[in-house]
Amino acid sequence: MDGTAWHRPGLVFDGAYERYDARPVQDALTVTAADLLVHPADPGKASIATIAGFTAHKTALPNWRDHLALWAEHRRRVPDARPLDECVVDLTAPELEPGRLVDRAGLAKIANIAEEDLPDPTFEDHKLPEPQARGANGPLWSQPVARDWAEQHHRDHGPGALLCATTSFGTPQPQGLVADHNRLTQVIHVDGKQPEEAARTLAWWPAVSLTVGTESLVPMSALRTTLIEAVLFHLATGVKKGRSGIWLGTLRRDVVKILDWYVQRKPDHTARLLSEICLDAHTRLGVAPETVGQLIRQSLHHDSTLGEETINALLDMALPPSAKSSES
């Protein structure tokens, strides 16, 4: 709660501002101590426990309102105590109604993944959203919380699945790595007159060494930094000329070509790359993340070879929330 509205647990990270996106709970009603004490309660049926002898009950107290009434009586004697109508004890909202909550199967369905692909509740419980309730078979989540978790899950893992291809060995890899392997296989097979199967084997590790690892032949970290600076230079030039939005034009074709090449080989890094561009544009140039998102989307549609459908799917997943147009 920020004093004016309740927000759901922070699950969708906005890298443009380095914070979780605030998602308000719709039609939320705050329940205060004063609201509950309108109903009859008997503080004489409650008791005050000592810290040394206190043991938490495993189930809800049947006379919890009596205990609240006793607490309120003692509170009246405390100088400058906050009024009871400012003491929050509960929250109600349509999305928190028991019949609307979903279990693991429902969470998987909302995320459009197999239930067995969800984080393991025993060893990876921290990767799941905080449950809003617990049922006989485990944690339960509100549907909006499940959708937020699914959004962040797809931002983290979706680009890798989208820009994936199958190697000639039948294994999934980034489509850029597969393209490099296929090209080197062809070179070795034709120029070296090697049998195709041997050429595939000989080509694999050279293809991997191009972009994988800290000692890769192409310095991917330096290339990433160069991409960021190229986009920022374009934005800085536009800002200097007083331009904004569509008047910024599109990125140079060679910059888009390198961006294409990079994300096809490091698809799982796409969200972090775009977030850093948006963050630097915001902090260094005062350019709104949505403007940066529009620039990247327009530039890719203009010069990328990924295809319109793939571009939209990639950016819908990988751009930080504040960089997405309200119309997209």
GROMACS .gro file of C-alpha atoms in nm:
model
  328
    1MET     CA    1   0.000   0.000   0.000
    2ASP     CA    2   0.127   0.350  -0.087
    3GLY     CA    3  -0.129   0.543   0.120
    4THR     CA    4  -0.378   0.572  -0.164
    5ALA     CA    5  -0.408   0.223  -0.312
    6TRP     CA    6  -0.314  -0.140  -0.253
    7HIS     CA    7  -0.064  -0.297  -0.491
    8ARG     CA    8   0.004  -0.660  -0.568
    9PRO     CA    9   0.339  -0.820  -0.473
   10GLY     CA   10   0.622  -0.683  -0.688
   11LEU     CA   11   0.681  -0.944  -0.958
   12VAL     CA   12   0.735  -0.757  -1.286
   13PHE     CA   13   1.071  -0.581  -1.279
   14ASP     CA   14   1.101  -0.255  -1.473
   15GLY     CA   15   1.469  -0.223  -1.562
   16ALA     CA   16   1.419   0.128  -1.700
   17TYR     CA   17   1.365   0.251  -1.343
   18GLU     CA   18   1.530  -0.038  -1.156
   19ARG     CA   19   1.217  -0.114  -0.956
   20TYR     CA   20   0.918  -0.345  -0.961
   21ASP     CA   21   0.621  -0.219  -1.159
   22ALA     CA   22   0.340  -0.115  -0.925
   23ARG     CA   23   0.024  -0.308  -1.013
   24PRO     CA   24  -0.285  -0.183  -0.821
   25VAL     CA   25  -0.540  -0.425  -0.678
   26GLN     CA   26  -0.871  -0.352  -0.847
   27ASP     CA   27  -1.168  -0.251  -0.629
   28ALA     CA   28  -0.972  -0.309  -0.310
   29LEU     CA   29  -1.135  -0.226   0.022
   30THR     CA   30  -0.931  -0.164   0.336
   31VAL     CA   31  -1.068  -0.316   0.657
   32THR     CA   32  -0.970  -0.128   0.973
   33ALA     CA   33  -0.993  -0.217   1.341
   34ALA     CA   34  -1.282   0.028   1.371
   35ASP     CA   35  -1.472  -0.156   1.096
   36LEU     CA   36  -1.447  -0.488   1.280
   37LEU     CA   37  -1.524  -0.347   1.624
   38VAL     CA   38  -1.859  -0.215   1.503
   39HIS     CA   39  -1.977  -0.572   1.567
   40PRO     CA   40  -2.019  -0.688   1.930
   41ALA     CA   41  -1.705  -0.820   2.098
   42ASP     CA   42  -1.620  -0.914   2.457
   43PRO     CA   43  -1.264  -0.820   2.565
   44GLY     CA   44  -1.325  -1.016   2.886
   45LYS     CA   45  -1.302  -1.339   2.685
   46ALA     CA   46  -0.954  -1.252   2.563
   47SER     CA   47  -0.619  -1.258   2.741
   48ILE     CA   48  -0.276  -1.103   2.713
   49ALA     CA   49   0.009  -1.346   2.659
   50THR     CA   50   0.365  -1.294   2.775
   51ILE     CA   51   0.650  -1.315   2.527
   52ALA     CA   52   0.810  -1.598   2.723
   53GLY     CA   53   0.493  -1.805   2.722
   54PHE     CA   54   0.361  -1.717   2.377
   55THR     CA   55   0.296  -1.994   2.126
   56ALA     CA   56   0.142  -1.914   1.791
   57HIS     CA   57  -0.182  -2.097   1.716
   58LYS     CA   58  -0.181  -2.325   1.414
   59THR     CA   59  -0.534  -2.221   1.321
   60ALA     CA   60  -0.723  -1.892   1.341
   61LEU     CA   61  -0.858  -1.800   1.684
   62PRO     CA   62  -1.236  -1.849   1.696
   63ASN     CA   63  -1.273  -1.538   1.915
   64TRP     CA   64  -1.017  -1.322   1.738
   65ARG     CA   65  -1.249  -1.016   1.751
   66ASP     CA   66  -1.254  -1.042   2.132
   67HIS     CA   67  -0.875  -1.020   2.132
   68LEU     CA   68  -0.894  -0.721   1.897
   69ALA     CA   69  -1.133  -0.551   2.138
   70LEU     CA   70  -0.893  -0.609   2.429
   71TRP     CA   71  -0.607  -0.469   2.220
   72ALA     CA   72  -0.821  -0.162   2.140
   73GLU     CA   73  -0.893  -0.104   2.509
   74HIS     CA   74  -0.523  -0.101   2.593
   75ARG     CA   75  -0.448   0.113   2.290
   76ARG     CA   76  -0.677   0.391   2.416
   77ARG     CA   77  -0.440   0.438   2.708
   78VAL     CA   78  -0.140   0.493   2.481
   79PRO     CA   79  -0.063   0.863   2.420
   80ASP     CA   80  -0.075   0.972   2.053
   81ALA     CA   81  -0.194   0.627   1.943
   82ARG     CA   82  -0.321   0.614   1.588
   83PRO     CA   83  -0.704   0.614   1.568
   84LEU     CA   84  -0.869   0.275   1.519
   85ASP     CA   85  -1.005   0.380   1.181
   86GLU     CA   86  -0.644   0.419   1.066
   87CYS     CA   87  -0.531   0.076   1.192
   88VAL     CA   88  -0.544  -0.164   0.896
   89VAL     CA   89  -0.616  -0.527   0.980
   90ASP     CA   90  -0.735  -0.675   0.650
   91LEU     CA   91  -0.792  -0.622   0.279
   92THR     CA   92  -1.076  -0.741   0.061
   93ALA     CA   93  -1.092  -0.742  -0.317
   94PRO     CA   94  -1.279  -0.942  -0.582
   95GLU     CA   95  -0.956  -1.106  -0.699
   96LEU     CA   96  -0.896  -1.244  -0.349
   97GLU     CA   97  -1.226  -1.431  -0.324
   98PRO     CA   98  -1.152  -1.802  -0.258
   99GLY     CA   99  -1.338  -1.921  -0.567
  100ARG     CA  100  -1.120  -1.708  -0.794
  101LEU     CA  101  -0.783  -1.826  -0.666
  102VAL     CA  102  -0.575  -2.071  -0.869
  103ASP     CA  103  -0.347  -2.357  -0.768
  104ARG     CA  104  -0.027  -2.477  -0.940
  105ALA     CA  105  -0.223  -2.617  -1.231
  106GLY     CA  106  -0.401  -2.283  -1.274
  107LEU     CA  107  -0.074  -2.091  -1.249
  108ALA     CA  108   0.077  -2.310  -1.521
  109LYS     CA  109  -0.228  -2.264  -1.742
  110ILE     CA  110  -0.214  -1.884  -1.710
  111ALA     CA  111   0.159  -1.891  -1.790
  112ASN     CA  112   0.092  -2.129  -2.082
  113ILE     CA  113   0.354  -2.377  -1.966
  114ALA     CA  114   0.337  -2.738  -1.850
  115GLU     CA  115   0.280  -2.780  -1.476
  116GLU     CA  116   0.598  -2.987  -1.448
  117ASP     CA  117   0.793  -2.690  -1.588
  118LEU     CA  118   0.697  -2.471  -1.291
  119PRO     CA  119   0.969  -2.418  -1.028
  120ASP     CA  120   0.988  -2.712  -0.789
  121PRO     CA  121   0.797  -2.619  -0.469
  122THR     CA  122   1.053  -2.800  -0.252
  123PHE     CA  123   1.378  -2.666  -0.395
  124GLU     CA  124   1.274  -2.357  -0.594
  125ASP     CA  125   0.992  -2.214  -0.383
  126HIS     CA  126   1.158  -1.869  -0.395
  127LYS     CA  127   1.100  -1.860  -0.773
  128LEU     CA  128   0.724  -1.879  -0.728
  129PRO     CA  129   0.508  -1.579  -0.631
  130GLU     CA  130   0.407  -1.535  -0.269
  131PRO     CA  131   0.072  -1.716  -0.231
  132GLN     CA  132  -0.239  -1.522  -0.133
  133ALA     CA  133  -0.379  -1.825   0.051
  134ARG     CA  134  -0.315  -2.193   0.113
  135GLY     CA  135  -0.550  -2.477   0.041
  136ALA     CA  136  -0.548  -2.846   0.122
  137ASN     CA  137  -0.320  -2.916  -0.176
  138GLY     CA  138  -0.083  -2.624  -0.140
  139PRO     CA  139  -0.046  -2.254  -0.226
  140LEU     CA  140  -0.315  -2.051  -0.402
  141TRP     CA  141  -0.268  -1.731  -0.602
  142SER     CA  142  -0.497  -1.459  -0.729
  143GLN     CA  143  -0.527  -1.461  -1.107
  144PRO     CA  144  -0.371  -1.112  -1.148
  145VAL     CA  145  -0.070  -1.223  -0.942
  146ALA     CA  146  -0.043  -1.534  -1.160
  147ARG     CA  147  -0.054  -1.316  -1.473
  148ASP     CA  148   0.218  -1.088  -1.334
  149TRP     CA  149   0.437  -1.388  -1.257
  150ALA     CA  150   0.374  -1.526  -1.606
  151GLU     CA  151   0.472  -1.191  -1.760
  152GLN     CA  152   0.805  -1.185  -1.577
  153HIS     CA  153   0.864  -1.554  -1.647
  154HIS     CA  154   0.818  -1.496  -2.020
  155ARG     CA  155   1.045  -1.189  -2.006
  156ASP     CA  156   1.318  -1.406  -1.852
  157HIS     CA  157   1.272  -1.719  -2.063
  158GLY     CA  158   1.056  -1.626  -2.362
  159PRO     CA  159   1.321  -1.470  -2.591
  160GLY     CA  160   1.534  -1.784  -2.562
  161ALA     CA  161   1.240  -2.003  -2.663
  162LEU     CA  162   1.134  -1.764  -2.940
  163LEU     CA  163   1.479  -1.735  -3.100
  164CYS     CA  164   1.560  -2.104  -3.075
  165ALA     CA  165   1.646  -2.346  -3.353
  166THR     CA  166   1.744  -2.712  -3.379
  167THR     CA  167   2.102  -2.808  -3.461
  168SER     CA  168   2.190  -3.077  -3.712
  169PHE     CA  169   2.251  -3.296  -3.405
  170GLY     CA  170   1.885  -3.254  -3.306
  171THR     CA  171   1.945  -3.031  -3.003
  172PRO     CA  172   1.789  -2.687  -2.931
  173GLN     CA  173   2.024  -2.389  -2.939
  174PRO     CA  174   2.001  -2.014  -3.010
  175GLN     CA  175   1.921  -1.972  -3.378
  176GLY     CA  176   2.232  -1.758  -3.430
  177LEU     CA  177   2.458  -2.037  -3.302
  178VAL     CA  178   2.277  -2.285  -3.525
  179ALA     CA  179   2.328  -2.054  -3.823
  180ASP     CA  180   2.699  -2.020  -3.745
  181HIS     CA  181   2.734  -2.396  -3.712
  182ASN     CA  182   2.552  -2.464  -4.038
  183ARG     CA  183   2.765  -2.209  -4.224
  184LEU     CA  184   3.093  -2.348  -4.088
  185THR     CA  185   2.976  -2.701  -4.166
  186GLN     CA  186   2.919  -2.599  -4.527
  187VAL     CA  187   3.263  -2.434  -4.550
  188ILE     CA  188   3.441  -2.740  -4.406
  189HIS     CA  189   3.236  -2.982  -4.614
  190VAL     CA  190   3.293  -2.801  -4.945
  191ASP     CA  191   3.642  -2.660  -4.903
  192GLY     CA  192   3.792  -2.944  -4.705
  193LYS     CA  193   3.606  -3.216  -4.894
  194GLN     CA  194   3.510  -3.375  -4.564
  195PRO     CA  195   3.208  -3.607  -4.537
  196GLU     CA  196   2.908  -3.405  -4.418
  197GLU     CA  197   2.884  -3.586  -4.083
  198ALA     CA  198   3.252  -3.523  -4.009
  199ALA     CA  199   3.214  -3.161  -4.120
  200ARG     CA  200   2.928  -3.110  -3.873
  201THR     CA  201   3.143  -3.243  -3.588
  202LEU     CA  202   3.448  -3.039  -3.688
  203ALA     CA  203   3.238  -2.722  -3.719
  204TRP     CA  204   3.068  -2.741  -3.381
  205TRP     CA  205   3.336  -2.610  -3.144
  206PRO     CA  206   3.453  -2.332  -3.377
  207ALA     CA  207   3.089  -2.221  -3.398
  208VAL     CA  208   3.055  -2.227  -3.019
  209SER     CA  209   3.383  -2.043  -2.964
  210LEU     CA  210   3.263  -1.752  -3.177
  211THR     CA  211   3.015  -1.623  -2.919
  212VAL     CA  212   3.008  -1.848  -2.610
  213GLY     CA  213   3.226  -1.800  -2.303
  214THR     CA  214   3.437  -1.517  -2.161
  215GLU     CA  215   3.711  -1.586  -2.417
  216SER     CA  216   3.482  -1.601  -2.721
  217LEU     CA  217   3.632  -1.491  -3.053
  218VAL     CA  218   3.370  -1.217  -3.077
  219PRO     CA  219   3.388  -1.010  -2.755
  220MET     CA  220   3.017  -1.023  -2.679
  221SER     CA  221   3.030  -0.803  -2.369
  222ALA     CA  222   3.212  -0.530  -2.562
  223LEU     CA  223   2.969  -0.569  -2.852
  224ARG     CA  224   2.679  -0.526  -2.609
  225THR     CA  225   2.828  -0.204  -2.471
  226THR     CA  226   2.886  -0.076  -2.825
  227LEU     CA  227   2.522  -0.145  -2.914
  228ILE     CA  228   2.400   0.047  -2.610
  229GLU     CA  229   2.624   0.343  -2.689
  230ALA     CA  230   2.515   0.343  -3.054
  231VAL     CA  231   2.147   0.369  -2.957
  232LEU     CA  232   2.223   0.638  -2.696
  233PHE     CA  233   2.424   0.837  -2.952
  234HIS     CA  234   2.125   0.831  -3.187
  235LEU     CA  235   1.897   0.946  -2.904
  236ALA     CA  236   2.140   1.215  -2.789
  237THR     CA  237   2.161   1.353  -3.143
  238GLY     CA  238   1.782   1.367  -3.162
  239VAL     CA  239   1.751   1.533  -2.821
  240LYS     CA  240   2.010   1.794  -2.920
  241LYS     CA  241   1.795   1.878  -3.223
  242GLY     CA  242   1.483   1.896  -3.008
  243ARG     CA  243   1.323   1.585  -3.155
  244SER     CA  244   1.107   1.325  -2.984
  245GLY     CA  245   0.892   1.020  -3.061
  246ILE     CA  246   0.859   0.938  -3.429
  247TRP     CA  247   1.068   1.245  -3.518
  248LEU     CA  248   1.374   1.070  -3.380
  249GLY     CA  249   1.383   0.864  -3.701
  250THR     CA  250   1.512   0.508  -3.702
  251LEU     CA  251   1.845   0.365  -3.598
  252ARG     CA  252   2.109   0.322  -3.867
  253ARG     CA  253   2.071   0.000  -4.061
  254ASP     CA  254   2.410  -0.131  -3.946
  255VAL     CA  255   2.310  -0.083  -3.581
  256VAL     CA  256   1.991  -0.283  -3.639
  257LYS     CA  257   2.193  -0.550  -3.817
  258ILE     CA  258   2.425  -0.588  -3.518
  259LEU     CA  259   2.128  -0.586  -3.279
  260ASP     CA  260   1.970  -0.867  -3.485
  261TRP     CA  261   2.296  -1.062  -3.480
  262TYR     CA  262   2.341  -1.019  -3.105
  263VAL     CA  263   1.991  -1.119  -2.990
  264GLN     CA  264   1.992  -1.426  -3.212
  265ARG     CA  265   2.305  -1.549  -3.033
  266LYS     CA  266   2.221  -1.419  -2.684
  267PRO     CA  267   1.840  -1.424  -2.676
  268ASP     CA  268   1.826  -1.469  -2.298
  269HIS     CA  269   2.017  -1.140  -2.262
  270THR     CA  270   1.764  -0.943  -2.469
  271ALA     CA  271   1.554  -0.813  -2.178
  272ARG     CA  272   1.861  -0.698  -1.983
  273LEU     CA  273   2.005  -0.528  -2.293
  274LEU     CA  274   1.684  -0.335  -2.366
  275SER     CA  275   1.640  -0.246  -1.999
  276GLU     CA  276   1.991  -0.101  -1.980
  277ILE     CA  277   1.932   0.105  -2.294
  278CYS     CA  278   1.609   0.243  -2.146
  279LEU     CA  279   1.773   0.307  -1.807
  280ASP     CA  280   2.069   0.495  -1.956
  281ALA     CA  281   1.845   0.693  -2.190
  282HIS     CA  282   1.631   0.795  -1.892
  283THR     CA  283   1.915   0.882  -1.652
  284ARG     CA  284   2.167   1.028  -1.897
  285LEU     CA  285   1.943   1.196  -2.154
  286GLY     CA  286   1.604   1.238  -1.989
  287VAL     CA  287   1.437   1.034  -2.264
  288ALA     CA  288   1.122   0.849  -2.156
  289PRO     CA  289   1.138   0.466  -2.177
  290GLU     CA  290   0.828   0.460  -2.398
  291THR     CA  291   1.008   0.679  -2.653
  292VAL     CA  292   1.302   0.437  -2.653
  293GLY     CA  293   1.066   0.143  -2.698
  294GLN     CA  294   0.900   0.315  -2.995
  295LEU     CA  295   1.240   0.388  -3.151
  296ILE     CA  296   1.359   0.027  -3.121
  297ARG     CA  297   1.030  -0.115  -3.247
  298GLN     CA  298   1.020   0.118  -3.550
  299SER     CA  299   1.386   0.052  -3.630
  300LEU     CA  300   1.348  -0.324  -3.617
  301HIS     CA  301   1.037  -0.318  -3.833
  302HIS     CA  302   1.223  -0.101  -4.082
  303ASP     CA  303   1.550  -0.295  -4.115
  304SER     CA  304   1.545  -0.621  -3.913
  305THR     CA  305   1.539  -0.957  -4.086
  306LEU     CA  306   1.359  -1.125  -3.794
  307GLY     CA  307   1.013  -1.075  -3.942
  308GLU     CA  308   0.722  -0.864  -3.817
  309GLU     CA  309   0.559  -1.134  -3.604
  310THR     CA  310   0.886  -1.231  -3.434
  311ILE     CA  311   0.981  -0.867  -3.371
  312ASN     CA  312   0.648  -0.792  -3.205
  313ALA     CA  313   0.659  -1.107  -2.993
  314LEU     CA  314   1.019  -1.041  -2.887
  315LEU     CA  315   0.962  -0.677  -2.790
  316ASP     CA  316   0.631  -0.749  -2.619
  317MET     CA  317   0.822  -0.988  -2.392
  318ALA     CA  318   1.160  -0.819  -2.355
  319LEU     CA  319   1.091  -0.445  -2.329
  320PRO     CA  320   1.049  -0.318  -1.970
  321PRO     CA  321   0.686  -0.231  -1.880
  322SER     CA  322   0.742   0.145  -1.896
  323ALA     CA  323   0.887   0.116  -2.247
  324LYS     CA  324   0.576  -0.042  -2.394
  325SER     CA  325   0.328   0.176  -2.572
  326SER     CA  326  -0.016   0.183  -2.412
  327GLU     CA  327  -0.148   0.083  -2.754
  328SER     CA  328   0.075  -0.224  -2.796
   0.00000   0.00000   0.00000
